[in-house]
Coordinates of C-alpha atoms in Angstrom, one line a residue:
X1126 CA 82.8 71.2 123.3
X1127 CA 83.5 74.9 123.0
X1128 CA 84.7 76.7 126.2
X1129 CA 84.4 80.4 126.1
X1130 CA 87.1 81.7 128.6
X1131 CA 90.3 80.1 129.9
X1132 CA 90.2 80.9 133.5
X1133 CA 90.6 78.7 136.6
X1134 CA 87.4 76.9 136.2
X1135 CA 88.1 76.1 132.5
X1136 CA 91.3 74.2 133.2
X1137 CA 89.5 71.1 134.8
X1138 CA 86.7 71.3 132.3
X1139 CA 89.1 71.0 129.6
X1140 CA 90.6 67.8 131.4
X1141 CA 87.2 66.3 132.1
X1142 CA 86.0 67.1 128.5
X1143 CA 89.0 65.3 127.0
X1144 CA 88.4 62.3 129.3
X1145 CA 84.7 62.3 128.2
X1146 CA 85.9 61.9 124.5
X1147 CA 85.0 65.5 123.5
X1148 CA 86.9 67.5 121.0
X1149 CA 87.7 70.5 123.1
X1150 CA 88.0 74.0 121.7
X1151 CA 88.9 77.0 124.1
X1152 CA 88.4 80.6 123.2
X1153 CA 90.2 83.5 125.2
X1154 CA 91.5 86.8 123.9
X1155 CA 94.4 86.9 126.6
X1156 CA 97.5 85.2 125.4
X1157 CA 98.6 84.0 128.9
X1158 CA 95.2 82.3 129.5
X1159 CA 95.1 81.0 126.0
X1160 CA 98.5 79.4 126.5
X1161 CA 97.3 77.8 129.8
X1162 CA 94.5 76.2 127.8
X1163 CA 97.0 74.8 125.4
X1164 CA 99.1 73.4 128.3
X1165 CA 96.0 71.8 129.7
X1166 CA 95.6 69.8 126.6
X1167 CA 92.8 71.6 124.6
X1168 CA 92.7 70.1 121.1
X1169 CA 92.2 73.7 119.7
X1170 CA 92.7 77.2 121.4
X1171 CA 91.8 80.4 119.7
X1172 CA 93.3 83.5 121.1
X1173 CA 91.1 86.1 119.7
X1174 CA 88.0 88.1 120.6
X1175 CA 84.8 85.8 121.3
X1176 CA 82.6 87.1 118.7
X1177 CA 85.1 86.6 115.7
X1178 CA 86.2 83.3 117.0
X1179 CA 82.6 82.0 117.4
X1180 CA 81.7 83.1 114.0
X1181 CA 84.4 81.1 112.3
X1182 CA 84.1 77.9 114.2
X1183 CA 82.2 75.0 112.7
X1184 CA 79.0 74.4 114.8
X1185 CA 76.3 71.9 114.6
X1186 CA 73.6 70.3 116.5
X1187 CA 76.2 68.2 118.5
X1188 CA 78.1 71.2 119.8
X1189 CA 78.2 71.9 123.7
X1190 CA 79.0 75.4 124.7
X1191 CA 80.3 76.2 128.1
X1192 CA 80.5 80.1 128.9
X1193 CA 82.8 80.8 131.7
X1194 CA 84.3 84.2 130.6
X1195 CA 85.6 86.9 133.0
X1196 CA 82.5 89.1 133.0
X1197 CA 79.0 89.6 132.0
X1198 CA 79.8 91.8 129.0
X1199 CA 81.8 88.8 127.5
X1200 CA 78.9 86.4 128.4
X1201 CA 76.5 88.6 126.6
X1202 CA 78.8 88.8 123.4
X1203 CA 79.1 84.9 123.4
X1204 CA 75.4 84.4 124.0
X1205 CA 74.4 86.8 121.3
X1206 CA 76.4 84.7 118.7
X1207 CA 75.6 81.4 120.0
X1208 CA 72.0 81.7 120.8
X1209 CA 70.9 81.8 117.1
X1210 CA 73.1 78.7 116.1
X1211 CA 72.4 75.0 116.1
X1212 CA 73.7 73.3 119.4
X1213 CA 73.1 70.6 121.9
X1214 CA 73.8 72.6 124.9
X1215 CA 74.7 76.1 126.2
X1216 CA 75.5 76.8 129.8
X1217 CA 76.6 79.9 131.5
X1218 CA 78.3 80.5 134.7
X1219 CA 77.5 83.4 137.1
X1220 CA 75.6 84.8 139.9
X1221 CA 71.8 85.3 139.7
X1222 CA 72.5 89.1 139.4
X1223 CA 75.1 88.6 136.6
X1224 CA 73.0 86.0 134.7
X1225 CA 69.7 88.2 135.0
X1226 CA 71.6 91.2 133.6
X1227 CA 72.8 89.2 130.6
X1228 CA 69.2 87.9 130.1
X1229 CA 67.6 91.2 130.3
X1230 CA 70.2 92.8 127.8
X1231 CA 69.5 89.9 125.4
X1232 CA 65.6 90.6 125.7
X1233 CA 66.1 94.3 125.0
X1234 CA 67.8 93.2 121.8
X1235 CA 64.6 91.2 121.0
X1236 CA 66.2 87.8 121.3
X1237 CA 63.4 85.3 121.3
X1238 CA 62.5 84.4 125.1
X1239 CA 62.4 80.8 124.2
X1240 CA 65.9 80.8 123.1
X1241 CA 66.9 82.4 126.3
X1242 CA 65.0 79.7 128.2
X1243 CA 67.3 77.2 126.6
X1244 CA 70.3 78.5 128.5
X1245 CA 71.4 76.3 131.4
X1246 CA 72.1 78.7 134.2
X1247 CA 73.2 78.5 136.8
X1248 CA 75.5 76.1 134.9
X1249 CA 76.0 72.5 136.2
X1250 CA 74.2 70.1 138.4
X1251 CA 73.4 71.4 142.0
X1252 CA 75.9 69.6 144.1
X1253 CA 76.9 72.5 146.2
X1254 CA 80.2 72.9 144.3
X1255 CA 82.8 75.3 145.4
X1256 CA 86.2 74.7 144.0
X1257 CA 87.1 75.0 140.3
X1258 CA 87.4 71.2 140.2
X1259 CA 83.9 70.8 141.9
X1260 CA 82.4 73.3 139.6
X1261 CA 83.8 71.5 136.5
X1262 CA 82.5 68.1 137.9
X1263 CA 79.0 69.9 138.2
X1264 CA 79.3 71.1 134.7
X1265 CA 80.4 68.0 133.1
X1266 CA 77.7 66.1 134.9
X1267 CA 75.1 68.3 133.5
X1268 CA 76.6 68.1 130.0
X1269 CA 76.7 64.2 130.1
X1270 CA 73.1 64.2 131.5
X1271 CA 71.9 66.3 128.5
X1272 CA 74.0 64.3 126.0
X1273 CA 72.7 60.9 127.2
X1274 CA 69.1 62.1 127.2
X1275 CA 69.3 63.2 123.7
X1276 CA 68.8 60.9 120.6
X1277 CA 72.0 61.5 119.1
X1278 CA 72.0 60.8 115.3
X1279 CA 73.9 63.4 113.5
X1280 CA 74.0 61.9 110.1
X1281 CA 75.9 63.8 107.8
X1282 CA 77.5 66.8 109.7
X1283 CA 78.3 70.0 107.8
X1284 CA 82.1 69.2 107.8
X1285 CA 81.6 65.7 106.3
X1286 CA 79.1 67.3 103.6
X1287 CA 81.7 70.0 102.6
X1288 CA 84.4 67.3 102.6
X1289 CA 82.6 65.1 100.2
X1290 CA 81.1 67.7 97.8
X1291 CA 84.3 69.6 97.6
X1292 CA 86.5 66.7 97.0
X1293 CA 87.9 66.6 93.4
X1294 CA 86.3 64.3 91.1
X1295 CA 87.9 60.9 90.8
X1296 CA 90.1 61.5 93.8
X1297 CA 90.1 58.5 96.2
X1298 CA 91.1 58.0 99.7
X1299 CA 88.3 58.3 102.2
X1300 CA 86.2 55.8 104.2
X1301 CA 82.8 56.7 105.6
X1302 CA 81.6 54.7 108.7
X1303 CA 77.9 54.7 109.5
X1304 CA 76.2 53.2 112.5
X1305 CA 73.5 50.9 111.1
X1306 CA 72.5 49.0 114.2
X1307 CA 73.1 49.5 118.0
X1308 CA 72.3 48.0 121.2
X1309 CA 72.8 48.7 124.9
X1310 CA 74.4 52.0 126.0
X1311 CA 76.3 52.8 122.7
X1312 CA 76.7 56.7 122.7
X1313 CA 75.6 57.5 119.3
X1314 CA 72.3 56.7 117.4
X1315 CA 71.9 55.0 114.1
X1316 CA 72.8 57.0 111.2
X1317 CA 75.9 58.8 112.8
X1318 CA 78.6 59.1 110.5
X1319 CA 82.3 59.5 110.6
X1320 CA 85.0 59.8 107.8
X1321 CA 88.5 58.1 108.1
X1322 CA 91.5 59.3 106.2
X1323 CA 94.4 57.2 104.9
X1324 CA 96.7 58.9 107.6
X1325 CA 94.4 58.0 110.5
X1326 CA 92.8 61.3 110.8
X1327 CA 89.0 61.4 111.6
X1328 CA 86.2 63.8 111.0
X1329 CA 83.2 63.3 113.1
X1330 CA 82.7 60.6 115.7
X1331 CA 80.7 57.5 116.2
X1332 CA 81.1 57.4 120.0
X1333 CA 85.0 57.5 120.8
X1334 CA 86.8 55.1 123.0
X1335 CA 87.8 51.6 122.1
X1336 CA 84.8 50.9 119.8
X1337 CA 85.6 53.9 117.6
X1338 CA 89.4 52.9 117.5
X1339 CA 88.5 49.4 116.3
X1340 CA 86.3 50.8 113.6
X1341 CA 89.2 53.1 112.5
X1342 CA 91.5 50.4 112.2
X1343 CA 89.2 48.2 110.2
X1344 CA 88.6 51.3 107.9
X1345 CA 92.3 51.6 107.4
X1346 CA 92.5 48.1 106.5
X1347 CA 90.1 48.9 103.5
X1348 CA 92.8 51.2 102.2
X1349 CA 95.3 48.5 102.3
X1350 CA 93.0 45.8 100.6
X1351 CA 92.0 48.6 98.0
X1352 CA 88.4 47.6 98.9
X1353 CA 85.9 49.8 97.2
X1354 CA 83.0 47.8 98.5
X1355 CA 81.2 48.3 101.7
X1356 CA 81.9 46.0 104.8
X1357 CA 79.9 45.3 107.8
X1358 CA 81.9 45.6 111.1
X1359 CA 80.5 44.3 114.4
X1360 CA 82.2 46.1 117.5
X1361 CA 81.5 44.2 120.8
X1362 CA 82.0 46.3 124.0
X1363 CA 81.1 43.5 126.4
X1364 CA 83.2 41.7 128.9
X1365 CA 86.4 43.6 130.1
X1366 CA 85.9 46.6 127.8
X1367 CA 82.5 47.6 129.3
X1368 CA 80.3 47.1 132.4
X1369 CA 77.3 46.4 130.2
X1370 CA 76.4 45.5 126.7
X1371 CA 77.3 48.4 124.4
X1372 CA 77.8 47.3 120.9
X1373 CA 77.0 48.5 117.4
X1374 CA 77.4 47.5 113.8
X1375 CA 78.9 49.9 111.4
X1376 CA 78.8 49.9 107.6
X1377 CA 82.3 51.2 106.1
X1378 CA 82.8 52.0 102.5
X1379 CA 85.2 53.8 100.2
X1380 CA 84.1 57.2 99.2
X1381 CA 85.2 58.8 95.9

């Protein structure tokens, strides 16, 4: 999740995004506000102008954008950069007048009207939200709805591909986890991949939560056992760990 703007509404969005297992990045060119985003727990904070920050961030089809800047000029700058990129969701806050102005400016720049229609605005579910926390709940509700309606199966993300391609020949030390089967309400589709490093770092996600932690621990065991062959791992999220069946089977193997 990439949040453009670190104002009052952004703070609870950061908190809810983290609780929902998103990797949260916040962009704001104001040092004081960027510092507030860091204190709120954002995984990454970029204190620079929106355009340059958005151009350097790694973005793919599983990226969720929340535009909550301090003015329509900044909204437009963000959208001009985001709208042409792959993404799962882009929502923009603002009044009807502010939103209409931004859309018209994009049309004047000959942005494809179909892409403009993809913008979720007014952002968030219509729950008559008023306070920053209520607005954040409405926004997260919409994002979760969009996420769960999608068939998420990202396969090899750009980051994972670059990591594997650029890895020096013969250098060992990576485990690739792939969902090969799933049932119930598992949050990711078959084919989703995640890299695990020997120090416990991960690139990508296969759904977060207890299931992902379990797969990560089993992947780290492959380093201990020096196992270069694949292993099938079943993660069962029934019983106390979930309200309904939500399990998947992941294949893990050492990458060279």
